[in-house]
Coordinates of C-alpha atoms and ligand atoms in Angstrom, one line a residue:
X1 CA 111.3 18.3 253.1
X2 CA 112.0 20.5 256.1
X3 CA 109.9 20.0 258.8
X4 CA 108.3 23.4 259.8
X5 CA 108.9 25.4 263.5
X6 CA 108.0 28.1 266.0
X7 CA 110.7 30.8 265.7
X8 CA 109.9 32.0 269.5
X9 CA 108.9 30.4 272.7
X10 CA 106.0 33.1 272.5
X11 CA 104.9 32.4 269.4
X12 CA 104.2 28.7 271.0
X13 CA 102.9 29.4 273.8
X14 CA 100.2 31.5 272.0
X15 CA 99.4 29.4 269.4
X16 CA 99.2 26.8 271.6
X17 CA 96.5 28.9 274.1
X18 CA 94.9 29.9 270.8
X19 CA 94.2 26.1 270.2
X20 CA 93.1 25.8 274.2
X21 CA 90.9 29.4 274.0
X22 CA 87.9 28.5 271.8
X23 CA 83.9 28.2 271.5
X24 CA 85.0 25.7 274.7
X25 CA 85.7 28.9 277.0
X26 CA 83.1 31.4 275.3
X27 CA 80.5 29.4 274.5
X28 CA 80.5 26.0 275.8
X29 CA 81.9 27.2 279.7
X30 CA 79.5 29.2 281.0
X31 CA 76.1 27.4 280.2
X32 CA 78.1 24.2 281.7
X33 CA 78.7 26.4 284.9
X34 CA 75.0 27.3 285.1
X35 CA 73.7 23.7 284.6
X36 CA 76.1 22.6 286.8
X37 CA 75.5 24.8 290.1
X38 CA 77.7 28.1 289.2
X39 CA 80.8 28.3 291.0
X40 CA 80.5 24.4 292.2
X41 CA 81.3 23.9 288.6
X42 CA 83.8 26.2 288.8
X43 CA 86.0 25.0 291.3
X44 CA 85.8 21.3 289.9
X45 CA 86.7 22.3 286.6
X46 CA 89.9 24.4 288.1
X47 CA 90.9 20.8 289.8
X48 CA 90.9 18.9 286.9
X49 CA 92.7 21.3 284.9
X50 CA 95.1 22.1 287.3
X51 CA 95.4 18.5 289.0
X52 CA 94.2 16.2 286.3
X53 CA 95.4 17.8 283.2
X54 CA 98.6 19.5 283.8
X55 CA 100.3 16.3 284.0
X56 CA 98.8 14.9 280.7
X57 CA 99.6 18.8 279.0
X58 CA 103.4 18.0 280.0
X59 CA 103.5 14.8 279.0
X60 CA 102.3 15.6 275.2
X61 CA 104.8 18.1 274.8
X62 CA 107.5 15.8 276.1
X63 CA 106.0 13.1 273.5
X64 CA 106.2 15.8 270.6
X65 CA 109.6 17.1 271.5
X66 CA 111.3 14.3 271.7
X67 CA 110.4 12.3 268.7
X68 CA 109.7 16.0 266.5
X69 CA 106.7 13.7 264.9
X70 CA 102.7 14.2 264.4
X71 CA 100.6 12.3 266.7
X72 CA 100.8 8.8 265.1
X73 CA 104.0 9.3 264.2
X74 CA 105.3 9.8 267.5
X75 CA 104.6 6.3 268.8
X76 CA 106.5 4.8 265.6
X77 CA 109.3 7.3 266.5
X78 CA 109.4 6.0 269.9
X79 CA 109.7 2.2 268.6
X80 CA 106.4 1.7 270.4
X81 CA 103.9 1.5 267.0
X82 CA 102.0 -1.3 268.9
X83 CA 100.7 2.3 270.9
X84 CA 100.1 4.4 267.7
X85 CA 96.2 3.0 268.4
X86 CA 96.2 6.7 270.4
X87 CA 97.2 8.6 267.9
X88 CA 95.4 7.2 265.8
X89 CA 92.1 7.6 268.3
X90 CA 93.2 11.2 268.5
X91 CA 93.3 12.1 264.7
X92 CA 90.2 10.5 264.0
X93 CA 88.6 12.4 267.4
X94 CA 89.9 16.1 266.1
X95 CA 88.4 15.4 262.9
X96 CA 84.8 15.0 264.3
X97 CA 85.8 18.0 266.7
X98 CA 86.5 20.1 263.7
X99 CA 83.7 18.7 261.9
X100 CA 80.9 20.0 263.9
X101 CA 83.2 22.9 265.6
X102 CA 83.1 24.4 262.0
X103 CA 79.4 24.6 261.8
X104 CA 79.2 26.3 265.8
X105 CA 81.5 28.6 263.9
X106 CA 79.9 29.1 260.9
X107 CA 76.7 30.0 262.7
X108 CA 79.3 32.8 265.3
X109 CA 80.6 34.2 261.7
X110 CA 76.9 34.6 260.1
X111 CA 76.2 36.6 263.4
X112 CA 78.7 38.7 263.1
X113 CA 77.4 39.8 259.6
X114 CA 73.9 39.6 261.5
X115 CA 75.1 42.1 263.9
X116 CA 76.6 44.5 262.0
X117 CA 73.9 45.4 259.9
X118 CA 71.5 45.3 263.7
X119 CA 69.4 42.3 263.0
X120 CA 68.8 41.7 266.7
X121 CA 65.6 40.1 265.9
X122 CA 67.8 36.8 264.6
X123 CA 67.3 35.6 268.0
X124 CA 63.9 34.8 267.5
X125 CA 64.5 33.1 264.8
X126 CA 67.3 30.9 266.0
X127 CA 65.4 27.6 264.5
X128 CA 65.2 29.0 261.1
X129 CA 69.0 30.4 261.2
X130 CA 70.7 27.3 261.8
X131 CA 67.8 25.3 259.7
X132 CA 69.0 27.7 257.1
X133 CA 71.5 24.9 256.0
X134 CA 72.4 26.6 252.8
X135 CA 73.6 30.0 254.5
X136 CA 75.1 27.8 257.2
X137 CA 77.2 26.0 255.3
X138 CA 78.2 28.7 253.0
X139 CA 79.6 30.4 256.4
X140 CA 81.3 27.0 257.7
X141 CA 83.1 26.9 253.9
X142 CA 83.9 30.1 254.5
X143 CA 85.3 29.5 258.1
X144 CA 87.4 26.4 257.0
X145 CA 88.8 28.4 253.8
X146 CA 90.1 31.2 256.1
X147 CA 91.5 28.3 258.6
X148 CA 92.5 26.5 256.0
X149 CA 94.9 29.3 254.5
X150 CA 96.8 30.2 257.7
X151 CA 97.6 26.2 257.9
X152 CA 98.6 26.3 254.8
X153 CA 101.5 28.9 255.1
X154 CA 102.9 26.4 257.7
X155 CA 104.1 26.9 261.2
X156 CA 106.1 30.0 261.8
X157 CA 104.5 32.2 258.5
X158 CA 100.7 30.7 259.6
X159 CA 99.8 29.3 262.7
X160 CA 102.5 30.9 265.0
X161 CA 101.6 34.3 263.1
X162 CA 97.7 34.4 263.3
X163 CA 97.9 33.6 266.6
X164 CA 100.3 36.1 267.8
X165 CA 98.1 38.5 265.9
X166 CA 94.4 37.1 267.2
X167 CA 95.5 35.9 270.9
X168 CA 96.6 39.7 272.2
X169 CA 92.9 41.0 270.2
X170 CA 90.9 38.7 271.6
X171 CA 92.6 39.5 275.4
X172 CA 92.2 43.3 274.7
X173 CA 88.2 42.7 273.1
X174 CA 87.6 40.4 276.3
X175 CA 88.9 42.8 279.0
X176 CA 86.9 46.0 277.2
X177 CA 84.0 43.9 277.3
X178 CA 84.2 43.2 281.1
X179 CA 84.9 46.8 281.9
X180 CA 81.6 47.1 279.9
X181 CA 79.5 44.5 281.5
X182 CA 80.5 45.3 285.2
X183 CA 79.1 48.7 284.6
X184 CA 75.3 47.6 283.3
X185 CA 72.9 47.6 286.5
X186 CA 72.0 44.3 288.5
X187 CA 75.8 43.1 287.2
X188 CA 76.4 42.1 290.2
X189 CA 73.7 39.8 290.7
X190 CA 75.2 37.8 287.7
X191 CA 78.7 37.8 289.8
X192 CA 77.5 36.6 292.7
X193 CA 75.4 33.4 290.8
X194 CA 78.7 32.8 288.6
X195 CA 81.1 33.0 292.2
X196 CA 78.9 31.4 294.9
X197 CA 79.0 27.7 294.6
X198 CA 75.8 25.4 295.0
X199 CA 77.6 22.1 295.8
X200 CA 74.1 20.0 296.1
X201 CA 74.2 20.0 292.4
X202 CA 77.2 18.1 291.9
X203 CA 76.5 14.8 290.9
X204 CA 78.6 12.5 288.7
X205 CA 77.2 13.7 285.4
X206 CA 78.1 17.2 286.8
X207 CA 81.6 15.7 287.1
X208 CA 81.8 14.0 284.0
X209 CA 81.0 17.3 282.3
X210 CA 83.4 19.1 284.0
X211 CA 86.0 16.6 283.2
X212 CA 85.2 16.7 279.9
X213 CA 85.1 20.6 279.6
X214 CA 88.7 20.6 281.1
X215 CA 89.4 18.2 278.2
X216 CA 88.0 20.0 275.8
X217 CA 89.0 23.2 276.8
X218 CA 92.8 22.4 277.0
X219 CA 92.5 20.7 273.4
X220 CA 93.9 17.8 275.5
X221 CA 94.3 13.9 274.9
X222 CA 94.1 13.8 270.9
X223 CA 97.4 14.4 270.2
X224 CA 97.6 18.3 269.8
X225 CA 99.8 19.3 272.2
X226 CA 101.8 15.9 270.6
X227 CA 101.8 17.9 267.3
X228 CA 102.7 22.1 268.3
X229 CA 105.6 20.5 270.7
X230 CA 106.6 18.5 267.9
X231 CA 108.0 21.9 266.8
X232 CA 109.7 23.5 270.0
X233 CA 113.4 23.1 270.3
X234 CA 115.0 21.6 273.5
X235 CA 115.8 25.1 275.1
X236 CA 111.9 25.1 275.7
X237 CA 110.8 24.9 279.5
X238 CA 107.6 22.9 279.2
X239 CA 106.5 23.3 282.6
X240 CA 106.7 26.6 282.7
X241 CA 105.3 26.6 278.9
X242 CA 102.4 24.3 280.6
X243 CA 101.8 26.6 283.1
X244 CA 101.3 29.2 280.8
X245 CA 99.0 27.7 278.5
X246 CA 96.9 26.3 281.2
X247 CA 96.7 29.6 283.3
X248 CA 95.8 31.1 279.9
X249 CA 92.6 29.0 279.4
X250 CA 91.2 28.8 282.5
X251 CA 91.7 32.6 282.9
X252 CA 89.8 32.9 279.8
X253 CA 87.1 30.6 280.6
X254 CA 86.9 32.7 284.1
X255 CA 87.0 36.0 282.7
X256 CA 84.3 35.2 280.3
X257 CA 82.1 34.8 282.9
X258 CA 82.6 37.8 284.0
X259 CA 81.1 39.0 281.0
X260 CA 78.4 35.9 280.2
X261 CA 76.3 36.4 283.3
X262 CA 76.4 40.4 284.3
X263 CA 75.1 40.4 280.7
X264 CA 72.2 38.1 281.3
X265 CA 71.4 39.3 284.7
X266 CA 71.0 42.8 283.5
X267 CA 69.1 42.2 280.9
X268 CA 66.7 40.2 283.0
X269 CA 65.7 37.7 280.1
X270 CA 64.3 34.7 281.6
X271 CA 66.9 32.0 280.3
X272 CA 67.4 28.0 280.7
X273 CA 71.2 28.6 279.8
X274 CA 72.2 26.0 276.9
X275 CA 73.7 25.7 273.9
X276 CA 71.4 28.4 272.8
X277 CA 72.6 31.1 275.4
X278 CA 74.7 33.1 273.2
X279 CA 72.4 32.8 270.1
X280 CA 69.2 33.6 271.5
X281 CA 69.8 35.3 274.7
X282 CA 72.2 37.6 273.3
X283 CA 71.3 39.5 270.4
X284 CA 68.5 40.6 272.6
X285 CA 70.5 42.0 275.6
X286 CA 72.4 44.2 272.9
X287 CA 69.1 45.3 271.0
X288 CA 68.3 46.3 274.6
X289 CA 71.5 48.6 274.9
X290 CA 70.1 50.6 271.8
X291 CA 71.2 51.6 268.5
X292 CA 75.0 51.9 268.2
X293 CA 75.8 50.8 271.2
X294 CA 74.1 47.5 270.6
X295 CA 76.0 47.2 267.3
X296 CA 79.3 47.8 268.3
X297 CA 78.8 45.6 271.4
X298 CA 76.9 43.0 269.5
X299 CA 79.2 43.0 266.6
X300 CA 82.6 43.0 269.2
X301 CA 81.2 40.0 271.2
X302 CA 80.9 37.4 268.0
X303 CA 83.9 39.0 266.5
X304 CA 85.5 38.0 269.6
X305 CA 84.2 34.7 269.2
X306 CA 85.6 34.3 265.9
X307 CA 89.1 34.9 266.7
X308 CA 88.4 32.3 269.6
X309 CA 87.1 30.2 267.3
X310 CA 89.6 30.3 264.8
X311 CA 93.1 29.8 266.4
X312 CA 91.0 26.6 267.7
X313 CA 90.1 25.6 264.1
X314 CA 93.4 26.1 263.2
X315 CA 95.2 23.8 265.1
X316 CA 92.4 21.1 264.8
X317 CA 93.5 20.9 261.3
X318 CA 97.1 21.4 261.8
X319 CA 96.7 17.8 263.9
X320 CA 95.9 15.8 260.7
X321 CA 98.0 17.5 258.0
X322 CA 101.2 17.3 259.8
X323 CA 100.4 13.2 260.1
X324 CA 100.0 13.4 256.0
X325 CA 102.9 15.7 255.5
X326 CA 105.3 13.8 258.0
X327 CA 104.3 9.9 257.6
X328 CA 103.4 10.5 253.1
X329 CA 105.4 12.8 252.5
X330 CA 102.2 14.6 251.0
X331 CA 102.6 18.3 250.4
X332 CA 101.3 20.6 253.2
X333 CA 99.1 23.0 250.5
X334 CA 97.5 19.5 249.6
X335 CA 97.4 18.0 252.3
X336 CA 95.9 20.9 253.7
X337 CA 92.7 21.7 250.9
X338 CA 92.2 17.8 251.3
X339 CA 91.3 17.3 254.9
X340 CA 89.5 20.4 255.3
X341 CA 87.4 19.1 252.0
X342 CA 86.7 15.9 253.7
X343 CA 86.0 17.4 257.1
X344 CA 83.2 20.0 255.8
X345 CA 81.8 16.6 254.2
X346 CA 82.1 15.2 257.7
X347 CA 80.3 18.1 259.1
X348 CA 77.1 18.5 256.9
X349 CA 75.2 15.9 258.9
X350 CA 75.9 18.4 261.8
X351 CA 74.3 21.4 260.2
X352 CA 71.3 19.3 259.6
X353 CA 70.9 17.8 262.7
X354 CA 69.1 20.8 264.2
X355 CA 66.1 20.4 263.0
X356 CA 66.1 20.0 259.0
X357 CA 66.4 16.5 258.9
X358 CA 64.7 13.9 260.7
X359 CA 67.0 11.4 260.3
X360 CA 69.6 13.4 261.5
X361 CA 67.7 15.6 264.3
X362 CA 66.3 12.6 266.2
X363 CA 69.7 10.1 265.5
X364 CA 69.8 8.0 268.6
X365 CA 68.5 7.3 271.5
X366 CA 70.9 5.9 274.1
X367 CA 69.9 3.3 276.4
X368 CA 68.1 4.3 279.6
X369 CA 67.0 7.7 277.2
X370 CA 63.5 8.6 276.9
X371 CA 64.7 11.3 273.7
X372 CA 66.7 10.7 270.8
X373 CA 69.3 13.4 270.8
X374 CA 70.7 14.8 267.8
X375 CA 73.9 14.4 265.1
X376 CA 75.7 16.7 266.5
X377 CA 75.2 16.2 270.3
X378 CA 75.9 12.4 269.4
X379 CA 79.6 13.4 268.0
X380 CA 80.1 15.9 271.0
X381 CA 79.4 12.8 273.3
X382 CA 81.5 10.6 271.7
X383 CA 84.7 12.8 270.7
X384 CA 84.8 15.5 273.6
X385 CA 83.4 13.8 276.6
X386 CA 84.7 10.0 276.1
X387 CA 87.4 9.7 273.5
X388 CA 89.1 13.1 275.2
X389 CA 89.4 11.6 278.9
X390 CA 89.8 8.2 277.5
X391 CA 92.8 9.4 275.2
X392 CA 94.2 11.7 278.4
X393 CA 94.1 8.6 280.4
X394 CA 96.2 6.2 278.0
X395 CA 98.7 8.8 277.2
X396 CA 99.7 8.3 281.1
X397 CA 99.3 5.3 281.0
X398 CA 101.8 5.0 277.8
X399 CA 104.4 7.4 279.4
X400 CA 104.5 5.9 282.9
X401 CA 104.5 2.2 281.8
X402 CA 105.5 1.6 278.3
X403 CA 108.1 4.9 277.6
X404 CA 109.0 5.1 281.5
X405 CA 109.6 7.8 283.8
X406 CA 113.1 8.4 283.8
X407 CA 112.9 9.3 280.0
X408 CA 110.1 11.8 280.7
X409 CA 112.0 13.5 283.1
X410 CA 115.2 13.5 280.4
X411 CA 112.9 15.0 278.0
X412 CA 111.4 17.8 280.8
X413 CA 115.3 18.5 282.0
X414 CA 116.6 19.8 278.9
X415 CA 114.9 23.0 279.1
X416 CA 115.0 22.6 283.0
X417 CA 118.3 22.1 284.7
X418 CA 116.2 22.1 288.0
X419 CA 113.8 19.6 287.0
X420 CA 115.5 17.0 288.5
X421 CA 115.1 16.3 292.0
X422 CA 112.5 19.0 292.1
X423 CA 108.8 19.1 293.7
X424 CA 107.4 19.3 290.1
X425 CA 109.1 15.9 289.2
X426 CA 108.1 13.8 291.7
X427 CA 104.1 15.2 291.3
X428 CA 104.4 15.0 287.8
X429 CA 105.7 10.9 288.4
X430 CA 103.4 10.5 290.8
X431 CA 100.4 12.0 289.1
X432 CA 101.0 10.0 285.6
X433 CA 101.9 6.6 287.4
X434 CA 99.1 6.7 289.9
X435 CA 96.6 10.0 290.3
X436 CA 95.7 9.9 286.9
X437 CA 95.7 6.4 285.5
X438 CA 93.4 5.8 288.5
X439 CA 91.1 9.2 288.1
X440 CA 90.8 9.6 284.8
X441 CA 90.0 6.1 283.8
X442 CA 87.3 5.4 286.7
X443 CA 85.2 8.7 286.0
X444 CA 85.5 8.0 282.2
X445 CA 84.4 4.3 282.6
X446 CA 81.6 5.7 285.1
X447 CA 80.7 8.4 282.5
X448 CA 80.7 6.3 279.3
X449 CA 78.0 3.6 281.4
X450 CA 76.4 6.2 282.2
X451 CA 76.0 8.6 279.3
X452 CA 75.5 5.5 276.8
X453 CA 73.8 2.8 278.7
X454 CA 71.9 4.7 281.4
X455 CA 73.8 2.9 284.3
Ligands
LIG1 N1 90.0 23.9 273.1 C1 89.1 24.3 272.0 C2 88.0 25.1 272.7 O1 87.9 25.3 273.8 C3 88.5 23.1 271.3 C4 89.6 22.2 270.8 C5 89.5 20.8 271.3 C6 90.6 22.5 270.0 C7 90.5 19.9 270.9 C8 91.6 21.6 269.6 C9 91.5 20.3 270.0 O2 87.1 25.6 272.0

């Protein structure tokens, strides 16, 4: 069986972004940013992508490159399959991802219909829309069919496609709706909360979240970036393929705050931020702008979030199939209609964790809690703020001590002549043997005590 690729360094470095830009930028960033003292957030967020993460991006591609293998595979390729344990923690860690990321964008695709038709008044009944598991679900299915089809038609004719397709949209939809928000009165005020940093509200759990945004957000430390530079050819330049995807991210997560909170500030809605921001505060800032107008900008936003959503979706599923494909020799269309089966399974328990089952609503209650918190919350703990970081942090840990430097920098040279010798080497040895073993591993140890023991 041929193993599939990306025809053009492009086509890459967009599907890759597509994978990075998600509900994480749209969705997730900004009410982390206002729980976390606006642009204080901000700025420690663009350190850990920029210092923390770029080192771990670069080393995944190098991983995937080299060995032209899915996650798990990779370590066997290597000769190291005492390692595949990280792989194998990062399979298993998309899969919850893409179990409850399905739902979140189940509930973005029913608002879209919602919006269309000028059901603003859906905001009020946010409980009852997502306790509406029936509907719900049917969207999720719905979602997962669509993302499971582009996967299906492989790498070049699916993924690298949609995305080259979706990624320019979603930039044009983003910028229009900037231009847009900048304009509505008071916008400013919004700016000036999102830019001006409040550092007294940094605290460790700030940090953690941060941390684990920047994880989330780059789709780093499960194995993805393992599994898209599986299928570059040597001629690619990682770093400056790394520095794309990255500066693509965060400038997405940036730019939509810039939209986010002139939207909320204009609107003058009293808001606690959340997970709820979008869904409740929304629809009523574009029933506000009247009529049409409230439509087409209603309907544009959650589009917007769909495409976001789905190049995400996408390459969640791509991370398990290509393990079945390359290490059973399973066909990709099977492969494909299997995991995503399994996965919705996965994900039911999520779409009844807000509220329509007990069991589910109130799961757990960590030690040191005074409230349960739900399903869903409980898989977002585990998979995007601990088994992230904690995958990040073994990766350098792998490459520095167990693969060894010299054969990362082999790997980065190819498409590099200059690599060698250079600035970028010596930080990029530097940061894997030392900066990030050491960072990454004592806030995730800090975070895990604290999130799941109260300590
Ligand atoms: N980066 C995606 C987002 O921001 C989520 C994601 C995480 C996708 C991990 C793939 C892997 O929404």
């Amino acid at each position: 069986m041929k193993r599939g690729s990306f025809n053009s360094r492009l086509g890459f470095i967009l599907a890759a972004s597509g994978s990075a830009v998600g509900l994480g930028n749209i969705w997730k960033f900004p009410f982390e940013v206002s729980n976390g003292g606006g642009a204080a957030f901000l700025l420690m967020y663009l350190f850990f992508c920029f210092i923390l993460c770029f080192p771990v991006i670069v080393s995944e591609i190098a991983i995937g490159r080299n060995t032209k293998k899915n996650a798990i595979g990779a370590f066997n390729e290597m000769g190291k399959r005492k390692w595949n344990f990280i792989g194998k923690m990062g399979v298993l860690c998309g899969v919850l991802i893409l179990s409850f990321y399905t739902i979140v964008a189940g509930w973005v695709l029913g608002y879209v219909f919602e919006m269309v038709t000028g059901n603003f008044s859906i905001a009020d009944n946010f409980g009852n829309y997502v306790n509406n598991t029936t509907s719900v679900l049917l969207y999720a299915v719905l979602f997962m069919f669509l993302t499971a089809l582009i996967v299906s038609r492989g790498i070049e004719k699916g993924i690298e496609k949609a995305a080259k397709i979706l990624m320019p949209s979603l930039i044009f939809i983003i910028l229009s709706l900037i231009v847009y928000a900048l304009t509505l009165p008071n916008s400013i005020d919004g700016i000036i909360f999102y830019l001006v940093p409040d550092f007294s509200q940094i605290n460790l759990t700030v940090a953690g979240n941060a941390l684990g945004q920047a994880f989330f957000s780059l789709s780093l430390g499960m194995g993805m970036l393992i599994t898209y530079g599986s299928y570059i050819d040597d001629k690619n330049n990682i770093i400056s393929s790394a520095t794309l995807i990255t500066l693509t991210d965060v400038g997405i997560a940036f730019l939509s705050g810039l939209i986010i909170f002139p939207f909320v500030f204009s609107s003058g809605i009293e808001t606690e931020g959340g997970p709820g921001l979008i869904f409740q505060v929304f629809p009523q800032i574009f029933e506000n702008l009247g009529g049409t107008t409230g439509i087409i900008v209603g309907s544009t936003f959650f589009i917007l979030l769909s495409f976001a959503a789905i190049t995400s979706t996408v390459s969640l599923l791509e991370v398990p199939v290509s393990y079945l494909v390359d290490e059973y020799k399973i066909e990709r269309k099977f492969s494909v209609w299997i995991v995503a089966l399994v996965i919705l399974l996965i994900g039911i328990p999520s779409a009844y964790s807000q509220g329509k089952s007990e069991l589910f609503t109130n799961f757990i209650t960590y030690f040191g809690a005074d409230k349960p918190i739900d399903f869903m919350q409980f898989i977002i703990d585990v998979s995007n703020d601990t088994l992230l970081p904690f995958g990040g942090f073994l990766i350098t840990i792998y490459v520095a001590y167990v693969w060894k430097k010299n054969n990362l920098s082999d790997e980065i040279s190819k498409g590099n002549p200059y690599y060698k010798g250079s600035f970028m080497e010596k930080y990029i040895n530097f940061s894997v043997t030392f900066i990030c073993p050491l960072i990454l591993g004592s806030i995730f140890l800090l975070t895990f005590l604290n999130k799941f023991f109260g300590i």
